[in-house]
PDB file of C-alpha atoms in Angstrom:
ATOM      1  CA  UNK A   1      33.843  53.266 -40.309  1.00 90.00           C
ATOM      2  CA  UNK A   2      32.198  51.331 -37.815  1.00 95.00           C
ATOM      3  CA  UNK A   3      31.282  53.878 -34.422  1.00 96.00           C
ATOM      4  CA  UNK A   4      29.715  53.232 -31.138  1.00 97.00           C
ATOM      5  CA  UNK A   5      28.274  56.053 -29.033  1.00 96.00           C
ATOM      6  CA  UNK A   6      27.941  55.380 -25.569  1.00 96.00           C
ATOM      7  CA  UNK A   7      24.751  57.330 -24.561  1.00 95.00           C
ATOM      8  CA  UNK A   8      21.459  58.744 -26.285  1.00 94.00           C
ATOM      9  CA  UNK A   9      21.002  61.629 -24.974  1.00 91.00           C
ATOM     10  CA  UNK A  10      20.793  64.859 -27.447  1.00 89.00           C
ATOM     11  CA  UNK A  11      24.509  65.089 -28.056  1.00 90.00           C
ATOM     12  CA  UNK A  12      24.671  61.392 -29.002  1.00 92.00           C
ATOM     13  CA  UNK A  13      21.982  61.169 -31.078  1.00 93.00           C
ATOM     14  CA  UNK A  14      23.389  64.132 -33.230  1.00 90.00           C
ATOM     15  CA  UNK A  15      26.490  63.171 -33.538  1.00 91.00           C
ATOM     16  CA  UNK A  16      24.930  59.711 -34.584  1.00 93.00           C
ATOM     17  CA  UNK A  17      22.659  61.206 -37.257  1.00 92.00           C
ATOM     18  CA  UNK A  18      25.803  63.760 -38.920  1.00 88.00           C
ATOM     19  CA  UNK A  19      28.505  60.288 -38.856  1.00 92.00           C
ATOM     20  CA  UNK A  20      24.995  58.316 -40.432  1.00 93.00           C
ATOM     21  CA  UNK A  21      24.655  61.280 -43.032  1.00 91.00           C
ATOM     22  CA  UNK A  22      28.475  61.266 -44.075  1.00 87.00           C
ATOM     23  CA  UNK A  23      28.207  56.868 -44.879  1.00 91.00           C
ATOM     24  CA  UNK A  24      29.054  55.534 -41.251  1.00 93.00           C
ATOM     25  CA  UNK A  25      27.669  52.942 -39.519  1.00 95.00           C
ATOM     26  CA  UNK A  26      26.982  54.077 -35.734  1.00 96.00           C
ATOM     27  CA  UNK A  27      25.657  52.121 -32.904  1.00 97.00           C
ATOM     28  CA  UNK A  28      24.245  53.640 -29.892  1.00 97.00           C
ATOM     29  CA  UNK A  29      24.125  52.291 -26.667  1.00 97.00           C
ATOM     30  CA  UNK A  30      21.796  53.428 -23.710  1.00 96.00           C
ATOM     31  CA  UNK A  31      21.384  52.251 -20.306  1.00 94.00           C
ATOM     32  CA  UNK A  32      18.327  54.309 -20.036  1.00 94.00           C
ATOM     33  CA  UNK A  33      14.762  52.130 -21.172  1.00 94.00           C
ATOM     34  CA  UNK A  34      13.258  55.561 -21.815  1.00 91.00           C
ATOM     35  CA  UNK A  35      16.214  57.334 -23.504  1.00 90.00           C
ATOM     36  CA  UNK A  36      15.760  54.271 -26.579  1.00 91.00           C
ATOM     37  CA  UNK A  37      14.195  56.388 -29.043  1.00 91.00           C
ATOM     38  CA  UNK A  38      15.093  54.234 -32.399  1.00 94.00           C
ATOM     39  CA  UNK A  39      12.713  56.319 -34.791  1.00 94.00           C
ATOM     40  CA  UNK A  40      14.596  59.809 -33.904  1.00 92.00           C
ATOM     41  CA  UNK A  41      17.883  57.663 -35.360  1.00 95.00           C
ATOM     42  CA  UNK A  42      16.148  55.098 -37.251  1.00 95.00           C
ATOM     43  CA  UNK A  43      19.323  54.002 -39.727  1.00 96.00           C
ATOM     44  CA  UNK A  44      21.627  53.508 -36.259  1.00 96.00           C
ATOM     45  CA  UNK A  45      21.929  49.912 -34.562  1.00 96.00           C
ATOM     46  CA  UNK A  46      21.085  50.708 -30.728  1.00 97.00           C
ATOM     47  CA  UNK A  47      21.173  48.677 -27.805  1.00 96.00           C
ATOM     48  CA  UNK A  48      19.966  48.638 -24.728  1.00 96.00           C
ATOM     49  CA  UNK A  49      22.986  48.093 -22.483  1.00 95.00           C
ATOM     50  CA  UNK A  50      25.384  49.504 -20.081  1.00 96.00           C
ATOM     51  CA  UNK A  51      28.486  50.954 -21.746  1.00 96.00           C
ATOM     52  CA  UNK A  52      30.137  50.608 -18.313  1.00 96.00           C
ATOM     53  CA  UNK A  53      29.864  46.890 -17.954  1.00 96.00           C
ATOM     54  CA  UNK A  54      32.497  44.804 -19.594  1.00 96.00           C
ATOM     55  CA  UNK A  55      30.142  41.916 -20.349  1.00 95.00           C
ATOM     56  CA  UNK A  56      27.954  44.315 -22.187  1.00 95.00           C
ATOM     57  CA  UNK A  57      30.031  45.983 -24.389  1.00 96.00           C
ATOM     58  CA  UNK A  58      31.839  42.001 -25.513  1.00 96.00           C
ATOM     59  CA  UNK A  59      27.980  41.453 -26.817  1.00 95.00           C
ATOM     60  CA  UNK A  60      28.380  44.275 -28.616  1.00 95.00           C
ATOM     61  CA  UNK A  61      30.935  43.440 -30.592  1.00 96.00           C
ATOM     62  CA  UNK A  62      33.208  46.853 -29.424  1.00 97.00           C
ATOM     63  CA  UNK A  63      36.394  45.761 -30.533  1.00 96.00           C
ATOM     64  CA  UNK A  64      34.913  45.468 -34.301  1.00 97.00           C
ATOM     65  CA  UNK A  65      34.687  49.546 -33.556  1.00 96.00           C
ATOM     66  CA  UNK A  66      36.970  52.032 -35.360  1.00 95.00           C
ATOM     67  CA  UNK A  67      36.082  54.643 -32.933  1.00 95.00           C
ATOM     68  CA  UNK A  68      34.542  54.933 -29.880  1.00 95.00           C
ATOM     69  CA  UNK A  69      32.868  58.390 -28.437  1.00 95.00           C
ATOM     70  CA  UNK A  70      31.795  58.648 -24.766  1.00 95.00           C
ATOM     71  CA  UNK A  71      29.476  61.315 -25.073  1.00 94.00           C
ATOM     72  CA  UNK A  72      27.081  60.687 -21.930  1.00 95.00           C
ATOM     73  CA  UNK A  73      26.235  63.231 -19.727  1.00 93.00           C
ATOM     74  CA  UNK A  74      28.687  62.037 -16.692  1.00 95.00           C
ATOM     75  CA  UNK A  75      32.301  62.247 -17.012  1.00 96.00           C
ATOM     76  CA  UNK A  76      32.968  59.505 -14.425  1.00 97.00           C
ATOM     77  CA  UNK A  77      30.405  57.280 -16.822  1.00 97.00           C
ATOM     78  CA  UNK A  78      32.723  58.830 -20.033  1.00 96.00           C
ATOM     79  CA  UNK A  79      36.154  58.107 -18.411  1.00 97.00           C
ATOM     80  CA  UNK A  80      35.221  54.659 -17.603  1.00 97.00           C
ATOM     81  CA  UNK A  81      33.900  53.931 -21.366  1.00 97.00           C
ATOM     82  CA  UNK A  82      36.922  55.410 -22.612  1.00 97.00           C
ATOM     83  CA  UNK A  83      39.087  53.384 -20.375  1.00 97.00           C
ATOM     84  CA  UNK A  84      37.362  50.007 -21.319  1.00 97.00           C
ATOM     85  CA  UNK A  85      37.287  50.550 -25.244  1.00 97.00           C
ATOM     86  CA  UNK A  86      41.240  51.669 -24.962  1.00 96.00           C
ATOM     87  CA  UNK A  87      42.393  49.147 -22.532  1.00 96.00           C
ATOM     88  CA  UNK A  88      39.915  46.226 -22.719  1.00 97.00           C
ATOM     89  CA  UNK A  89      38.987  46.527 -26.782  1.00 97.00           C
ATOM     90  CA  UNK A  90      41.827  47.894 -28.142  1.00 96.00           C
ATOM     91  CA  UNK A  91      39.900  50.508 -30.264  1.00 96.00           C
ATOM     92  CA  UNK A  92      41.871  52.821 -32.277  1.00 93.00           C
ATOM     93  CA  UNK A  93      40.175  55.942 -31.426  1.00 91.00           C
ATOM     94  CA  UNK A  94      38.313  57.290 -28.588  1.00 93.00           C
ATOM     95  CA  UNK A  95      36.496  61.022 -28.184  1.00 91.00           C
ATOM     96  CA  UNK A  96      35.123  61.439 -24.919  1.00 92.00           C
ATOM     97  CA  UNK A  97      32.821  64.239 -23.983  1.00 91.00           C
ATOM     98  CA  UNK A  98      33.913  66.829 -20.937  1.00 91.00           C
ATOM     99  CA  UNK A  99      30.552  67.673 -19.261  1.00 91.00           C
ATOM    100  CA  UNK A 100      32.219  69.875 -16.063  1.00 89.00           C
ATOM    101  CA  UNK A 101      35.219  72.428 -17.140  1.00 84.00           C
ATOM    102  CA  UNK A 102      37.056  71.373 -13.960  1.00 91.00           C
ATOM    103  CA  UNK A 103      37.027  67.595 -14.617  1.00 92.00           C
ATOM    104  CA  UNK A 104      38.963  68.548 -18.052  1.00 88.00           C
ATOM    105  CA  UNK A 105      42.483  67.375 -16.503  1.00 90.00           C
ATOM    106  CA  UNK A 106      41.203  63.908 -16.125  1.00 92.00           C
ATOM    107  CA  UNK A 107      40.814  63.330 -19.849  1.00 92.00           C
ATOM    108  CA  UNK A 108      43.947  62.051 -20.508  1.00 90.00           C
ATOM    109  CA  UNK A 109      45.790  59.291 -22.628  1.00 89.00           C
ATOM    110  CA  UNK A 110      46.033  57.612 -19.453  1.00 92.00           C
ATOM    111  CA  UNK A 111      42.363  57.322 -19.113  1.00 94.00           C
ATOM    112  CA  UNK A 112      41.901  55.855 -23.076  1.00 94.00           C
ATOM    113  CA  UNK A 113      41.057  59.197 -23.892  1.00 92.00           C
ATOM    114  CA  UNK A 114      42.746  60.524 -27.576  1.00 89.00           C
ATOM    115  CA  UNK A 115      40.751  63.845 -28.090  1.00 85.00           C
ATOM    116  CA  UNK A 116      38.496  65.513 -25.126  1.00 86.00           C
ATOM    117  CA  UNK A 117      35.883  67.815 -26.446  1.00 85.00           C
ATOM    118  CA  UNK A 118      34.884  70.575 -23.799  1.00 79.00           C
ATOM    119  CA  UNK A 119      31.972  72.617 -24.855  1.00 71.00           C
ATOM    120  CA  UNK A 120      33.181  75.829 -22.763  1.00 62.00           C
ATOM    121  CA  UNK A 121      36.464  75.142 -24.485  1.00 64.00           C
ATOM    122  CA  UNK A 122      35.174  74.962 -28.054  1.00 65.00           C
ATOM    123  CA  UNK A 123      33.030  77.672 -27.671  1.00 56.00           C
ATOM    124  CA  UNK A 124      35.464  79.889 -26.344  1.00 60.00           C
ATOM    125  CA  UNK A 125      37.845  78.450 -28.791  1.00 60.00           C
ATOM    126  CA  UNK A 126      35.432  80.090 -31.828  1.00 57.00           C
ATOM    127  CA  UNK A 127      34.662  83.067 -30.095  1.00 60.00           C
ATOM    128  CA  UNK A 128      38.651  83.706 -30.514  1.00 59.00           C
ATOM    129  CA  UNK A 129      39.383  82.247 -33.610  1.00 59.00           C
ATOM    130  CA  UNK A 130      36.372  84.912 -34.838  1.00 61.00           C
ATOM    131  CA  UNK A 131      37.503  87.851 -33.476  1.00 60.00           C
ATOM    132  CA  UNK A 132      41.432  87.017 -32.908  1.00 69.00           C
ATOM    133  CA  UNK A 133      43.885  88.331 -35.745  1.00 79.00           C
ATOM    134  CA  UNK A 134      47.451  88.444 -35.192  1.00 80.00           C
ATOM    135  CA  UNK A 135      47.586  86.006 -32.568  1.00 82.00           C
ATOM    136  CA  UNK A 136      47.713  81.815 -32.468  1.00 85.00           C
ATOM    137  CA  UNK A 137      44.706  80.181 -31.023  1.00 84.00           C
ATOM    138  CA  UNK A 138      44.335  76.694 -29.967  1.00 81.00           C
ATOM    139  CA  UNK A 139      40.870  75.587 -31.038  1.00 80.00           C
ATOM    140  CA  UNK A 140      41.079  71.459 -29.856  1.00 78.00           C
ATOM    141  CA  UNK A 141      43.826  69.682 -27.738  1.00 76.00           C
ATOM    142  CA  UNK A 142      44.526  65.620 -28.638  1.00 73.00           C
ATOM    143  CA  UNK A 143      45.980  64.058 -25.952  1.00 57.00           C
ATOM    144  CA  UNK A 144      47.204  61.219 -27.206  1.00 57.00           C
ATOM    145  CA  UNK A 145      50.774  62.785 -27.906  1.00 56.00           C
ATOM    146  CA  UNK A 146      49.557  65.957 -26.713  1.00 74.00           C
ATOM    147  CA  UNK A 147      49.738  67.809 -30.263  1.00 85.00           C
ATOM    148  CA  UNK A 148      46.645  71.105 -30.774  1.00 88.00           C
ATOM    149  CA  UNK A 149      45.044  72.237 -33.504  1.00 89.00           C
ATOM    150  CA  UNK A 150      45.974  75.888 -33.868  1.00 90.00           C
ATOM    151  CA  UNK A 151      44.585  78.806 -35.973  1.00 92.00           C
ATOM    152  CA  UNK A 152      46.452  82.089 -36.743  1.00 93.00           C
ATOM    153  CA  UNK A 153      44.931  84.769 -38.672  1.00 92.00           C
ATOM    154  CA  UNK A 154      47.569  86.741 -40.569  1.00 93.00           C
ATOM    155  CA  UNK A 155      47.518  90.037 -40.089  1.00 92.00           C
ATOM    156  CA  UNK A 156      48.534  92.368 -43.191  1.00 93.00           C
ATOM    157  CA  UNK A 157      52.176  93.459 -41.837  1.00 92.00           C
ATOM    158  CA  UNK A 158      53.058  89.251 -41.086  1.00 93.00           C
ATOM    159  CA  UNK A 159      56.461  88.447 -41.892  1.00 93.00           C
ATOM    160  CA  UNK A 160      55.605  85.489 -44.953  1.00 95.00           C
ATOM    161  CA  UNK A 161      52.786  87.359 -46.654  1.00 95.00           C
ATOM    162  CA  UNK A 162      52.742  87.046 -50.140  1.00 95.00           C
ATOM    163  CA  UNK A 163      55.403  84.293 -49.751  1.00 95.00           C
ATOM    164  CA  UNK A 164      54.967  80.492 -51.032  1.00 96.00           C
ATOM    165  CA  UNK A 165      54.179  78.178 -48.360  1.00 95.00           C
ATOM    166  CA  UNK A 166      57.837  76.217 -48.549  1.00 95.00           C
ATOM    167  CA  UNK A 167      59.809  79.878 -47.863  1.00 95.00           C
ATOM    168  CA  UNK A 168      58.220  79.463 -44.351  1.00 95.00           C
ATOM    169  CA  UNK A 169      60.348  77.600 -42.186  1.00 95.00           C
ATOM    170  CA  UNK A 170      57.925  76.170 -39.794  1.00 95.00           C
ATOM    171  CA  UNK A 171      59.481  74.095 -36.695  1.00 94.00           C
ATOM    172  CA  UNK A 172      59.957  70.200 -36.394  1.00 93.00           C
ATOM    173  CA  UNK A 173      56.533  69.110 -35.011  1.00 93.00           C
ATOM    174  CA  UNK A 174      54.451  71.103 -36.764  1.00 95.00           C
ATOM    175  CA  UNK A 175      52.517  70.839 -39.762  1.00 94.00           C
ATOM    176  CA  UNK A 176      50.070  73.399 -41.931  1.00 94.00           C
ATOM    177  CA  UNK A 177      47.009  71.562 -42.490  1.00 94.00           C
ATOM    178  CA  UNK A 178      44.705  73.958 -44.140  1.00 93.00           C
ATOM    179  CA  UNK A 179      44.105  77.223 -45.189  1.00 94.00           C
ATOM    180  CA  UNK A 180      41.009  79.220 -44.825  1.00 91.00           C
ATOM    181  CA  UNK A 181      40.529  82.241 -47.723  1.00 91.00           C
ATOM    182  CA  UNK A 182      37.192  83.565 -47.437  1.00 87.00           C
ATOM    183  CA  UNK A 183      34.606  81.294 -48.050  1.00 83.00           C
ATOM    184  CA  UNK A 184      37.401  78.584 -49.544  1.00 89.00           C
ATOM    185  CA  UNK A 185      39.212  75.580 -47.513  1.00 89.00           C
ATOM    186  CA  UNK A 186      42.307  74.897 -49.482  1.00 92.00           C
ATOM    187  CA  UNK A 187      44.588  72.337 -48.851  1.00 92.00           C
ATOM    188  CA  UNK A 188      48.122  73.657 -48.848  1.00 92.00           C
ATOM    189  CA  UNK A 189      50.995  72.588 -51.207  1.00 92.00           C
ATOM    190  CA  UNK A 190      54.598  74.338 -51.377  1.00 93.00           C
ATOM    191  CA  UNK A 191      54.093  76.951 -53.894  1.00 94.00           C
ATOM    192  CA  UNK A 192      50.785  78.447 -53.033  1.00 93.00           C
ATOM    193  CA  UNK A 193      51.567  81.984 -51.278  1.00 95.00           C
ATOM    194  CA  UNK A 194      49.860  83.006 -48.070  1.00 95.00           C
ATOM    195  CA  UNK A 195      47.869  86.191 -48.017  1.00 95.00           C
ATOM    196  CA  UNK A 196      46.748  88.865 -45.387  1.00 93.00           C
ATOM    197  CA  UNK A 197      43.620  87.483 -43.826  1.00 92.00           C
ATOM    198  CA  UNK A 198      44.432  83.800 -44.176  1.00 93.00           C
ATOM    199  CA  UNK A 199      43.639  81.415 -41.462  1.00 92.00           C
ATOM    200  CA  UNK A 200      45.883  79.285 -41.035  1.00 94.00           C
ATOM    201  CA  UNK A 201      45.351  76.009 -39.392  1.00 93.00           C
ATOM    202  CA  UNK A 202      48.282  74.039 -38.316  1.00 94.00           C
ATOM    203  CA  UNK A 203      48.848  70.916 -36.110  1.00 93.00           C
ATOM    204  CA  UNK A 204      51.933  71.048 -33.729  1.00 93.00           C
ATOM    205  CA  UNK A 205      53.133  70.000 -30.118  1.00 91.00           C
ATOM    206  CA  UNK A 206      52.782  71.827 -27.513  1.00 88.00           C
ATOM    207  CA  UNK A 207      56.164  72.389 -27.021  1.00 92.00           C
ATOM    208  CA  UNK A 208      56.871  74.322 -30.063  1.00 94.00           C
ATOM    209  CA  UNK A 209      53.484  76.661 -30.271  1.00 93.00           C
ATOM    210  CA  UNK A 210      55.739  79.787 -29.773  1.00 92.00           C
ATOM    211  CA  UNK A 211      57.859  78.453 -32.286  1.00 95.00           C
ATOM    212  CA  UNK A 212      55.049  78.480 -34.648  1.00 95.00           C
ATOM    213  CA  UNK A 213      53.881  81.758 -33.246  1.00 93.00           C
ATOM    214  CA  UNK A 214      57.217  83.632 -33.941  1.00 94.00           C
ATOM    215  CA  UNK A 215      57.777  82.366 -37.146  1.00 95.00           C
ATOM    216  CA  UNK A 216      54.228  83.506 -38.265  1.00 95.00           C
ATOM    217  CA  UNK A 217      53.696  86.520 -36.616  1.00 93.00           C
ATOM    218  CA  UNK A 218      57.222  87.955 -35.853  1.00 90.00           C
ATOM    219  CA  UNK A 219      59.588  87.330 -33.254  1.00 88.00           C
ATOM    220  CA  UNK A 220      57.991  89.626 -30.639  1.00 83.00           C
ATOM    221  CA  UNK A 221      54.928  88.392 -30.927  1.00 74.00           C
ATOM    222  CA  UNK A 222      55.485  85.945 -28.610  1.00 63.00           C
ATOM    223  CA  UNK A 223      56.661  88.747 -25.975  1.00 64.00           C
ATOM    224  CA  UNK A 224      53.836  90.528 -26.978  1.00 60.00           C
ATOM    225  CA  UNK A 225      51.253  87.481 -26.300  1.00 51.00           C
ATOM    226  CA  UNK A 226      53.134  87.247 -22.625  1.00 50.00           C
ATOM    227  CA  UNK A 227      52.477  90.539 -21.409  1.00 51.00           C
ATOM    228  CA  UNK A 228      48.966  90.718 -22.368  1.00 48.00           C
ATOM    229  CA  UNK A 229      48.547  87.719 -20.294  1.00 48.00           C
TER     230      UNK A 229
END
């Protein structure tokens, strides 16, 4: 795929060197003189422009992007990228970074955004999925059609385990993406059984989370998961 980064900070220039590393071409572009530091990315295209200006990102060819990621250090700077490359470019997917927890609400399909990534989210995110069993945790929201990636640990007294995979009668708008068993990722197919201590990863709506919830973890689990709140 063909990426642009809008801004070479730290964050950008790591995600430029791990999309570089897995065969993708990446451009970064920096406003900043001093922040142009080709040799630390040598195999990335950069250019010396602001991603804010219209005229600037036409000479660099955005709408040839696949994805765009807004991962400056200002949110009103990563709204507006996302908001030009959406709106303006037409590109088919944009990640913007969330610098401030409290600006989070912004980053919306409205504002060209299709997944926000919020550090203080993520991170508390993994601190839960680590420690969390018996309960569904929402590790990354994507706006655009506002469906989550969810992880549920099974606990050992879970209504499916030892069942195959097509016994479990998930809800509409909702899908089980991946399995985690122990060191393995395996990708799930109707007959495979679930076991205590799977995670299970699924992708669903909003809407029907406790859905997924009760249907994994028992019927009062969602009562339970309300009155520890």
């Amino acid at each position: 795929m063909r990426i642009a980064i809008a801004g070479a900070g730290n964050v950008g220039r790591s995600i430029a060197q791990e999309l570089i590393d897995n065969g993708h071409q990446v451009m970064l572009i920096e406003r900043q003189p001093k922040m142009l530091r080709p040799d630390r990315v040598p195999a990335a295209d950069w250019v010396l422009a602001d991603a804010c200006e219209l005229t600037s990102l036409e000479e660099a060819d955005l709408a040839a992007c696949d994805v765009v990621v807004a991962a400056t250090g200002d949110d009103k700077v990563n709204l507006v990228v996302s908001l030009l490359a959406k709106t303006e470019f037409a590109v088919p997917r944009v990640v913007a970074r969330v610098n401030r927890a409290e600006n989070e609400w912004l980053f919306t399909e409205q504002w060209g955004v299709d997944v926000a990534v919020s550090k203080p989210r993520v991170m508390a995110a993994l601190v839960e999925e680590a420690v969390t069993v018996g309960d569904l945790v929402r590790l990354m929201t994507f706006r655009q059609g506002e469906a989550n990636l969810v992880e549920i640990t099974l606990p050992p007294n879970a209504p499916h385990v030892g069942q195959p995979i097509h016994s479990v009668p998930l809800p509409r708008d909702a899908a089980l993406v991946a399995i985690l068993r122990g060191k393995r990722v395996l990708v799930p197919s109707p007959d495979d059984p679930i076991e205590a201590g799977d995670e299970l990863i699924f992708v669903c709506t909003s809407e029907v989370e406790d859905d997924v919830r009760a249907v994994i973890l028992g019927p009062d689990s969602v009562e339970r998961t309300r009155e520890a709140s």
